[in-house]
XYZ file of C-alpha atoms in Angstrom:
679
model
C 6.315 -15.655 33.747
C 6.781 -13.351 35.912
C 4.808 -13.149 39.625
C 3.076 -9.836 38.588
C 1.491 -11.693 35.158
C 0.416 -14.466 37.261
C -1.208 -12.484 39.704
C -3.407 -11.088 36.954
C -4.041 -14.213 35.539
C -5.469 -15.452 39.120
C -7.577 -12.702 39.203
C -8.898 -12.434 35.679
C -9.743 -16.341 36.125
C -12.545 -15.810 38.733
C -14.223 -13.863 35.610
C -14.166 -12.499 32.975
C -14.266 -9.318 32.977
C -17.964 -7.655 32.634
C -18.575 -3.995 32.851
C -22.099 -4.022 33.286
C -25.224 -6.646 35.091
C -26.840 -7.070 31.389
C -23.716 -8.508 29.926
C -22.573 -10.201 33.635
C -24.469 -13.937 32.896
C -23.174 -14.221 29.248
C -19.785 -13.222 30.659
C -19.557 -15.921 32.674
C -21.344 -18.728 31.289
C -18.612 -17.908 28.068
C -15.759 -18.051 31.093
C -16.937 -21.739 32.785
C -17.119 -22.555 29.023
C -13.781 -21.496 27.831
C -11.592 -23.222 30.959
C -13.956 -26.632 30.568
C -11.968 -27.493 27.851
C -13.603 -31.527 27.420
C -16.578 -30.315 28.140
C -17.676 -32.354 30.660
C -19.560 -29.988 32.988
C -16.996 -29.654 35.451
C -13.570 -27.676 35.563
C -10.686 -29.872 37.222
C -7.691 -28.042 38.848
C -5.776 -28.968 36.043
C -7.833 -26.991 33.582
C -8.019 -24.007 36.068
C -3.867 -23.956 37.006
C -4.075 -21.304 38.717
C -4.622 -22.218 42.714
C -6.097 -19.180 44.008
C -9.250 -18.812 41.724
C -9.717 -23.036 41.627
C -9.821 -22.426 45.957
C -12.361 -19.444 45.134
C -14.859 -21.651 43.253
C -14.194 -25.058 44.701
C -16.604 -24.070 47.721
C -17.094 -28.314 48.849
C -13.187 -28.757 48.353
C -14.081 -31.813 45.952
C -11.240 -30.881 43.615
C -13.412 -30.110 40.796
C -15.806 -27.135 39.870
C -19.568 -27.629 38.577
C -21.834 -25.124 36.916
C -23.739 -24.754 40.238
C -20.705 -23.476 42.322
C -19.113 -21.072 39.318
C -22.790 -19.838 39.397
C -23.267 -19.570 43.048
C -19.977 -17.768 42.988
C -20.743 -15.376 40.479
C -24.232 -14.532 42.262
C -22.987 -13.613 45.049
C -24.026 -9.850 45.800
C -21.155 -8.662 47.928
C -20.599 -5.503 46.318
C -22.586 -3.832 44.170
C -22.269 -0.728 42.208
C -24.393 2.223 41.455
C -28.526 1.827 40.639
C -27.871 -1.793 42.236
C -25.438 -2.888 39.207
C -23.377 -6.306 40.292
C -19.730 -4.740 40.450
C -17.214 -7.345 37.967
C -14.621 -9.321 40.126
C -11.053 -7.130 39.617
C -9.574 -8.171 36.584
C -6.043 -7.350 38.853
C -4.345 -5.247 36.346
C -1.592 -3.312 38.155
C 0.946 -0.327 37.413
C 3.893 -2.771 37.432
C 1.920 -4.923 34.992
C 1.891 -1.699 32.593
C 5.206 -1.084 32.977
C 6.305 -4.792 31.616
C 4.194 -4.513 28.724
C 6.058 -5.230 25.684
C 4.959 -1.768 24.289
C 7.600 0.520 22.516
C 8.449 3.603 24.693
C 6.370 6.618 23.841
C 8.122 8.127 20.107
C 8.613 11.474 19.150
C 6.238 13.389 16.922
C 8.163 12.844 13.478
C 7.106 16.234 11.852
C 8.931 18.310 14.741
C 11.966 16.423 14.623
C 12.047 17.084 10.418
C 10.789 13.722 9.265
C 9.115 14.579 5.971
C 11.140 16.870 5.504
C 14.494 17.275 2.765
C 17.720 17.192 3.961
C 20.541 19.695 2.339
C 22.789 18.660 -0.283
C 25.772 18.324 2.433
C 29.495 17.644 1.033
C 31.792 15.778 3.474
C 35.249 13.654 3.179
C 35.116 10.402 4.228
C 37.763 8.895 6.380
C 40.169 7.969 3.178
C 40.214 11.418 2.281
C 37.251 10.778 -0.535
C 34.958 13.720 -1.492
C 31.108 12.886 -1.288
C 27.755 14.703 -1.645
C 24.467 13.561 -0.171
C 23.105 14.018 -3.522
C 25.800 11.504 -4.855
C 23.086 8.414 -4.116
C 19.916 10.296 -6.056
C 20.282 7.490 -8.199
C 19.424 4.735 -5.484
C 16.487 3.439 -3.339
C 17.690 5.433 -0.516
C 20.265 6.316 2.273
C 20.807 5.502 5.446
C 22.839 7.559 7.710
C 23.938 6.214 10.755
C 26.190 7.876 13.758
C 28.201 5.527 15.452
C 31.266 6.441 17.848
C 35.133 4.082 18.679
C 34.247 4.708 22.454
C 30.374 4.662 23.229
C 29.445 1.539 24.672
C 26.043 1.354 22.809
C 27.715 2.155 19.352
C 30.028 -0.382 20.112
C 27.646 -2.777 20.996
C 25.889 -1.742 17.501
C 28.710 -2.147 15.278
C 28.091 -6.064 14.177
C 24.228 -4.834 13.771
C 25.847 -2.207 11.284
C 27.984 -4.574 9.711
C 25.185 -6.873 8.875
C 22.886 -4.788 7.622
C 25.554 -3.177 5.128
C 25.135 -6.154 2.471
C 21.373 -5.881 3.535
C 20.807 -2.183 2.176
C 23.158 -2.508 -0.587
C 21.257 -6.133 -2.040
C 17.992 -3.319 -1.775
C 19.745 -0.498 -4.026
C 20.284 1.652 -0.681
C 23.605 3.225 0.572
C 25.280 3.920 3.804
C 27.072 6.606 5.470
C 28.673 6.103 9.041
C 29.300 9.040 10.650
C 31.517 9.823 13.961
C 30.867 13.394 15.764
C 33.969 13.072 17.576
C 36.824 14.879 16.251
C 39.153 13.686 19.445
C 38.617 10.030 19.002
C 41.218 8.232 17.212
C 41.753 7.197 13.640
C 43.854 3.970 13.757
C 41.165 2.779 16.782
C 38.401 3.788 14.129
C 40.433 1.800 10.908
C 40.871 -0.765 13.350
C 37.046 -1.216 14.330
C 36.229 -0.541 10.422
C 38.122 -3.884 9.622
C 36.856 -6.135 12.209
C 33.505 -5.780 11.331
C 34.728 -5.523 7.565
C 32.471 -2.253 6.603
C 33.215 -0.972 3.127
C 30.317 2.108 3.218
C 32.092 5.515 3.723
C 32.999 6.351 7.101
C 32.945 10.196 8.109
C 35.184 11.353 11.124
C 33.622 15.127 11.894
C 36.218 17.628 13.059
C 32.984 19.770 12.444
C 30.041 18.339 13.117
C 28.711 19.538 10.066
C 26.731 16.836 8.740
C 25.170 15.284 12.318
C 24.489 19.293 12.793
C 22.370 19.482 10.048
C 20.430 16.298 10.730
C 20.122 17.198 14.121
C 21.356 14.064 15.112
C 21.124 13.765 19.026
C 23.014 10.229 19.895
C 25.792 8.120 18.764
C 23.825 5.061 17.507
C 20.603 7.238 15.520
C 20.020 5.988 12.391
C 18.698 8.692 9.674
C 16.856 6.854 6.651
C 16.407 9.308 3.671
C 15.220 9.047 -0.010
C 16.041 9.109 -3.207
C 15.320 12.808 -3.235
C 16.955 12.942 0.704
C 13.233 13.635 2.094
C 13.851 12.235 5.611
C 12.478 9.543 6.087
C 12.355 7.691 9.495
C 15.441 9.269 12.116
C 15.664 7.469 15.357
C 16.661 3.976 16.712
C 17.967 0.921 14.936
C 16.391 -1.418 16.434
C 15.363 -2.205 20.128
C 18.136 -4.781 20.997
C 20.050 -2.559 23.205
C 19.751 0.366 25.256
C 21.427 1.243 28.775
C 19.877 -1.740 30.258
C 18.717 -3.677 27.922
C 20.100 -6.306 26.016
C 17.988 -8.812 24.708
C 19.474 -11.209 22.441
C 17.330 -10.251 19.236
C 15.516 -7.577 18.554
C 11.910 -7.067 19.050
C 11.065 -3.942 16.830
C 13.371 -3.797 14.115
C 12.433 -0.493 13.329
C 15.061 0.743 11.044
C 14.220 -2.710 8.381
C 10.726 -1.727 8.987
C 10.870 1.796 7.641
C 13.073 0.609 4.359
C 10.610 -2.123 3.641
C 8.204 0.714 3.259
C 10.488 3.154 1.508
C 10.940 0.081 -1.226
C 6.921 -0.352 -1.504
C 6.372 3.577 -1.612
C 4.894 4.174 1.848
C 5.528 5.639 4.614
C 6.836 3.722 7.851
C 3.811 3.026 10.527
C 6.823 4.450 13.010
C 8.955 7.426 11.823
C 10.701 8.516 14.871
C 12.041 6.868 17.535
C 14.269 7.340 20.428
C 18.072 6.645 19.715
C 20.058 5.248 23.215
C 23.555 6.244 23.184
C 25.826 9.094 23.897
C 24.031 11.949 23.915
C 25.155 14.340 21.582
C 25.461 18.597 22.288
C 22.688 20.313 20.631
C 23.285 22.767 17.185
C 21.216 24.323 15.299
C 20.388 22.025 12.614
C 19.519 22.670 8.872
C 17.471 19.408 8.532
C 14.648 21.545 10.883
C 15.663 25.000 10.570
C 13.388 27.150 8.529
C 14.896 28.043 5.175
C 15.153 31.513 4.046
C 12.610 31.427 1.443
C 9.605 28.523 1.122
C 9.507 27.076 -1.968
C 6.817 24.210 -3.125
C 8.853 21.710 -4.646
C 11.359 21.852 -1.542
C 8.932 22.619 1.324
C 5.513 22.808 0.439
C 4.980 19.777 -1.117
C 6.821 17.804 1.420
C 4.939 19.287 4.429
C 1.755 18.405 2.273
C 2.392 15.166 1.292
C 3.469 14.542 5.537
C -0.014 15.659 6.330
C -2.475 16.019 3.733
C -2.239 13.927 0.634
C -2.872 10.480 2.250
C -6.361 11.706 2.137
C -5.956 14.564 -0.537
C -5.326 12.218 -3.727
C -6.736 10.951 -6.572
C -9.727 8.020 -5.060
C -8.636 9.248 -2.192
C -11.388 10.127 0.817
C -10.581 13.848 0.119
C -12.879 15.968 -2.160
C -9.972 17.062 -4.295
C -6.287 16.718 -4.445
C -3.693 18.716 -3.317
C -0.448 16.255 -4.695
C 0.765 19.082 -7.502
C 1.222 22.041 -7.696
C -1.815 23.808 -9.909
C -3.677 21.596 -7.397
C -2.043 23.527 -4.889
C -2.469 26.417 -6.451
C -6.538 26.232 -6.692
C -7.095 25.395 -3.792
C -4.606 28.415 -1.704
C -7.618 29.880 -0.457
C -9.432 26.789 0.968
C -6.235 25.910 1.981
C -5.303 29.246 3.728
C -8.903 29.329 5.140
C -8.798 25.685 7.098
C -4.870 26.471 8.302
C -6.689 30.191 10.339
C -9.241 28.164 11.694
C -7.197 25.233 12.808
C -9.522 22.333 11.188
C -7.066 20.893 8.933
C -5.338 18.375 9.310
C -8.142 16.529 11.666
C -7.311 16.380 14.752
C -9.164 18.190 17.437
C -7.232 17.471 20.907
C -6.445 20.311 22.967
C -3.036 21.020 22.649
C -0.927 19.875 25.702
C 0.844 22.389 28.243
C 3.780 24.575 26.769
C 6.730 22.152 27.492
C 4.805 18.716 27.706
C 4.888 16.234 25.352
C 1.657 15.269 23.209
C 0.003 11.754 24.857
C -1.337 10.433 21.700
C 0.749 8.054 19.687
C -1.024 9.338 16.406
C -1.013 13.395 17.036
C -2.342 14.872 13.718
C -2.285 18.127 14.798
C 0.144 20.333 12.363
C 3.053 21.567 13.765
C 3.879 24.963 14.418
C 6.696 25.251 11.735
C 4.989 23.283 8.995
C 1.873 26.023 9.783
C 4.413 28.972 9.468
C 5.675 27.802 6.279
C 2.798 27.024 4.505
C 0.772 30.216 5.841
C 3.802 32.020 4.940
C 4.254 30.632 1.109
C 0.226 31.456 0.693
C 0.977 34.630 1.119
C 4.006 35.647 -0.439
C 3.089 37.511 -3.659
C 4.466 34.469 -6.755
C 4.059 31.852 -4.279
C 7.959 30.442 -5.505
C 7.761 26.889 -7.227
C 11.330 26.654 -6.771
C 13.886 24.252 -8.759
C 11.431 21.172 -9.664
C 15.202 18.643 -8.584
C 13.819 20.031 -4.859
C 10.760 17.584 -5.640
C 9.586 14.971 -3.482
C 9.190 11.061 -4.669
C 5.251 10.817 -5.238
C 3.372 9.334 -3.012
C 1.799 5.949 -4.015
C -1.965 5.838 -2.896
C -3.056 2.844 -1.428
C -4.702 0.619 -3.876
C -5.317 -2.502 -1.347
C -4.817 -3.772 2.210
C -2.979 -1.281 4.618
C -2.407 -3.926 7.456
C -1.226 -6.586 5.108
C -3.200 -9.681 3.438
C -5.954 -10.183 5.688
C -6.420 -14.230 7.037
C -10.163 -13.614 6.362
C -12.126 -11.354 4.564
C -15.758 -10.298 5.911
C -18.063 -8.438 2.933
C -21.368 -7.503 3.581
C -24.006 -9.604 2.639
C -24.955 -7.468 -0.453
C -24.186 -4.580 -2.092
C -26.125 -1.600 -0.781
C -27.631 1.010 -3.755
C -26.662 4.971 -2.441
C -28.752 7.636 -4.332
C -27.135 10.941 -5.972
C -28.238 13.002 -3.269
C -30.974 13.445 -0.291
C -30.266 11.856 3.086
C -29.922 7.971 3.182
C -31.049 6.769 6.581
C -28.314 4.435 8.462
C -28.070 0.445 7.292
C -27.423 -2.336 8.890
C -26.142 -5.489 8.146
C -25.239 -8.979 9.170
C -22.774 -11.797 7.657
C -22.112 -14.942 9.603
C -18.951 -16.348 9.985
C -17.982 -19.704 9.307
C -15.398 -19.964 11.875
C -15.238 -23.527 13.589
C -12.194 -22.176 16.640
C -11.887 -19.261 18.294
C -9.713 -16.380 16.674
C -7.587 -13.576 17.655
C -7.427 -10.358 15.727
C -4.311 -8.331 16.022
C -5.590 -6.230 12.890
C -8.513 -5.171 11.561
C -9.478 -2.977 8.378
C -12.629 -1.886 6.913
C -12.201 -1.262 2.931
C -15.234 0.456 1.253
C -15.794 -0.183 -2.187
C -16.397 3.437 -2.557
C -14.892 5.465 0.290
C -16.883 8.980 -1.186
C -20.076 7.499 0.258
C -18.965 5.936 3.374
C -19.088 8.204 5.905
C -18.527 6.068 9.351
C -19.194 2.202 10.283
C -19.871 0.386 13.392
C -18.815 -3.319 13.639
C -20.057 -5.183 16.646
C -19.113 -8.794 17.009
C -21.661 -11.396 18.513
C -21.234 -15.132 20.010
C -23.451 -17.690 18.818
C -26.676 -16.871 20.984
C -26.131 -13.290 21.914
C -28.878 -11.313 20.063
C -28.272 -8.882 17.433
C -29.687 -5.332 17.578
C -30.518 -2.545 15.121
C -30.332 1.046 16.274
C -27.709 0.724 19.241
C -25.098 2.729 17.164
C -22.267 1.546 19.444
C -24.078 1.931 22.927
C -22.720 -1.330 23.960
C -19.540 -0.312 22.571
C -18.005 -1.770 19.195
C -15.536 -4.316 18.035
C -14.190 -1.865 15.152
C -14.670 1.798 13.812
C -14.168 3.054 10.303
C -13.863 7.307 9.839
C -12.575 8.475 6.607
C -8.472 7.954 7.058
C -8.903 5.642 10.255
C -10.182 2.712 8.845
C -7.095 0.345 10.379
C -5.720 -0.792 12.876
C -2.368 -2.800 14.256
C -2.708 -3.807 17.927
C 0.196 -3.694 19.787
C 2.985 -6.989 20.037
C 0.894 -9.582 22.514
C -2.786 -7.680 22.079
C -5.644 -8.914 19.988
C -9.561 -8.877 19.651
C -11.592 -12.145 20.508
C -13.287 -13.369 17.171
C -15.291 -16.288 18.704
C -16.194 -19.446 16.777
C -19.499 -18.694 14.375
C -19.805 -15.499 15.488
C -22.236 -13.123 13.542
C -21.127 -9.826 12.415
C -23.053 -6.384 12.688
C -21.968 -3.750 10.699
C -24.159 0.104 10.944
C -23.088 2.504 7.856
C -24.017 5.721 7.806
C -23.612 6.392 3.772
C -23.741 9.930 2.567
C -24.626 10.700 -1.228
C -21.987 11.957 -3.186
C -23.623 13.406 -6.211
C -23.758 10.292 -8.149
C -25.871 6.743 -7.605
C -23.272 4.209 -6.628
C -23.368 0.718 -5.537
C -21.446 -0.066 -2.338
C -20.150 -3.255 -0.368
C -17.647 -2.778 1.836
C -15.452 -5.853 3.356
C -13.636 -6.463 6.931
C -9.975 -7.878 6.713
C -8.606 -9.523 10.062
C -5.789 -10.245 10.599
C -4.948 -13.496 12.845
C -2.372 -13.514 15.696
C 0.054 -15.825 14.697
C 0.936 -16.417 18.496
C -1.688 -16.376 21.383
C -1.705 -12.755 22.763
C -1.460 -11.737 26.765
C -3.987 -8.932 26.643
C -7.452 -9.434 25.073
C -8.794 -6.026 24.212
C -11.994 -4.125 25.153
C -14.679 -1.669 25.016
C -16.528 -0.017 27.453
C -19.272 2.698 26.352
C -20.306 5.392 28.503
C -23.750 6.428 26.428
C -26.033 9.179 27.854
C -29.217 7.955 26.920
C -31.414 10.134 28.415
C -30.792 13.509 26.127
C -33.264 16.560 25.963
C -31.689 19.248 23.724
C -34.276 22.366 24.102
C -35.649 23.997 21.095
C -32.876 26.783 19.711
C -30.320 26.382 22.583
C -26.954 27.503 21.110
C -24.570 26.144 24.806
C -26.592 22.425 26.280
C -24.714 20.695 27.725
C -25.517 17.032 28.515
C -23.254 14.572 30.859
C -22.953 10.715 31.096
C -20.822 9.180 33.991
C -19.369 5.529 35.140
C -17.866 4.404 37.798
C -14.989 2.282 37.860
C -14.550 -1.111 40.035
C -11.341 -2.057 39.550
C -8.221 -0.187 37.839
C -8.665 -0.358 34.443
C -6.203 -0.126 31.974
C -6.953 2.302 29.676
C -5.141 1.667 25.912
C -7.678 4.647 23.815
C -10.822 7.016 23.317
C -12.944 7.944 20.670
C -16.499 10.541 21.152
C -19.259 9.674 19.202
C -21.967 12.498 18.546
C -24.070 14.131 15.422
C -24.510 16.926 13.960
C -25.777 19.308 16.930
C -22.518 17.930 18.820
C -20.151 21.147 19.269
C -17.313 20.061 22.111
C -16.920 16.645 23.631
C -14.723 16.205 27.278
C -13.489 13.197 28.650
C -12.614 13.873 33.072
C -11.257 11.244 35.773
C -13.366 11.782 39.045
C -10.653 9.922 41.231
C -12.199 9.099 44.862
C -9.619 11.366 46.408
C -8.010 13.882 44.545
C -8.468 16.713 42.048
C -10.348 15.876 38.777
C -8.181 14.923 35.583
C -9.351 16.043 31.833
C -8.090 12.648 30.025
C -9.176 14.153 26.744
C -10.525 17.539 25.672
C -12.370 18.424 22.176
C -13.225 22.019 22.466
C -14.629 21.295 18.827
C -15.681 18.616 17.995
C -16.425 17.397 14.318
C -19.061 14.745 13.021
C -16.970 14.326 9.767
C -14.176 13.350 12.120
C -15.082 10.967 14.588
C -10.971 9.882 15.787
C -9.725 7.476 17.795
C -7.540 8.925 20.327
C -4.620 6.213 21.459
C -2.403 6.819 24.221
C 1.176 6.304 23.505
C 1.503 4.246 26.965
C -1.614 2.917 29.002
C -2.420 4.422 31.655
C -4.334 2.915 34.721
C -7.499 4.512 36.092
C -7.529 3.841 39.519
C -10.492 2.169 40.895
C -13.469 4.050 42.856
C -13.186 7.015 40.109
C -15.622 7.967 38.113
C -15.065 8.687 34.306
C -17.298 11.548 33.357
C -18.265 12.702 29.713
C -19.372 15.740 29.208
C -20.986 17.439 25.518
C -22.119 20.741 24.133
C -24.584 20.478 21.873
C -25.852 23.956 19.046
C -29.459 23.222 18.643
C -29.891 26.398 17.193
C -30.446 28.339 13.844
C -26.854 29.161 13.460
C -25.603 25.539 13.314
C -25.458 24.998 9.765
C -25.999 21.564 10.287
C -28.908 21.426 12.564
C -31.670 19.974 10.235
C -34.638 21.328 12.739
C -33.866 23.848 15.480
C -37.200 23.805 16.692
C -37.522 20.461 17.444
C -36.534 18.905 21.145
C -34.252 16.296 20.172
C -33.442 13.504 21.974
C -31.489 10.185 21.549
C -32.073 8.214 18.230
C -30.144 6.709 15.499
C -30.312 8.384 12.822
C -28.081 11.570 12.071
C -31.423 14.623 12.374
C -31.763 12.300 16.211
C -28.529 12.946 19.041
C -26.326 10.743 20.795
C -24.111 11.172 23.507
C -21.364 7.929 23.883
C -18.028 7.571 25.765
C -15.705 5.213 24.653
C -12.862 3.533 26.083
C -10.583 1.011 24.933
C -8.834 -1.321 27.976
C -7.373 -4.864 28.077
C -7.721 -7.792 30.524
C -5.438 -10.632 30.366
C -5.588 -13.653 28.493
C -5.843 -16.820 30.656
C -2.899 -19.513 29.332
C -3.686 -21.617 25.916
C -6.786 -19.642 25.546
C -8.172 -19.939 22.916
C -5.444 -21.022 20.115
C -3.437 -18.486 18.121
C -4.530 -18.102 14.242
C -3.426 -19.250 11.193
């Protein structure tokens, strides 16, 4: 274990993280019980194998920690926070700890690199002089194009991996083409390398870089996965085994293999673009990412819609109509043009980063400017050209079940709920008791409605035995899992998980919206258990502003809430929650010294799309800082969603009331061997 990680565990062993006085006692009691492994009411040095933490709690130096000693240390009023809150013990996360996390580096935005677009049907000759076209592989499931070099050190290191991949791809019905963009390299040396690794795939030794330029290739180890219609599905690194400073015995992240598996399932890959190491290639105009002279439906528009819209706009999806055919799109051209011009679709509400600055968000849904321009150009054209049907993308298969894999545990609602055809339905609250006999770690979850069109959002919380379960909180004390349309599943990065205590009760607060027909709905929560104990436990910190008072008719009313951080907080994601009068939301970091910083700005909040904003890389919020959340409300008659502009609006659980909650998802280290991993 690295020294930094050991130091983290020492600090977290002093006390599990508790972020306000109301939960401190329960958290401390739970920590003592977890370390008292033989349940004899005492913690020995063998049970808490962290000398610095043990010495802090062993007040009389007799070699054991009693409950009285544990409680005495935790009750010490040495440090207090605002309003007399006792500040929790620092878990000790540092910037060095974040740098050592097994989290992939920030990935580029796929759509900005041509992913989802069609690659032209280019012709080329291989090293043996045989002529080929990319369209020659149309009869196969797909094609991998691997950029390589006879002299680049990383390309040479990856040759055995590519050689091992070739028969795998062949068995899956996927072709392989190797492309060398360096005309100066020796053909004899190239042939010797191919013979040494028994390659049989076509090898293109480019004289003009036509193929790599068309792909927009950026390095000599980059790979490209095309489907049968030459749609670019994935581009980037083969895996994470090698880079300029890394040399792993085996890859941890098999990016291309995962993308191939997704392609064969008919699904988009979870990660569609990565940065490939290797020798840099000279930038060149890329036909794969250059705007075509005339935008057509089959070649361009259908692919843009698949990339950004069809996951919701398909039969059985959460959207009210499909956009998966030319006829459907032509029927909706006016509404498509309106939402594009207004910027309300695709649903993404974070303010754009400064020009030239990459997006900090892992799943940025905003529409790239090139895609937006092409859609608007086609919609504005007189004939809205169809193009060649042979250029059409493969149909996107709608998921019919779990998207996170087969769950290890499924928690359904305790009963089905009858949703009327019309009117307003109050929030429903459901509690289910699990039968787990030991703690589990959850590495992925999914909330799967049985009738997607009536489920607006769901907040799930987990309650350990003995903890109270309160209705009408609507996440004011945090959340364990959430569902909003288009965002009901989450897979945590490797080494991260949420704790599910033995015998826990799971509470669901559900906002149903009638859809014009009566229906019964009984959603399910699917949980995937971690196969090995995680290194980091994911938790949620809420910042609620309960003292709301929004005057009648106020079109621009502002409310704030804040929370001081008594230690460095490793931030993973942010999420905002308001009701229908909410119009804007902002997270700000106010450091103890220095200028305020905007963490997330939502200038146009939308109650219908309460998205989570996951950081590409976790960041450390410094101790002593304050996180302030600011919400704008429109309680005027000009707000079409306002149920009553004549009343003063205060905090309440129903949509006719209001709320103000900012959520921060963060993590703490997991003490060793605590608890056992899932099955």
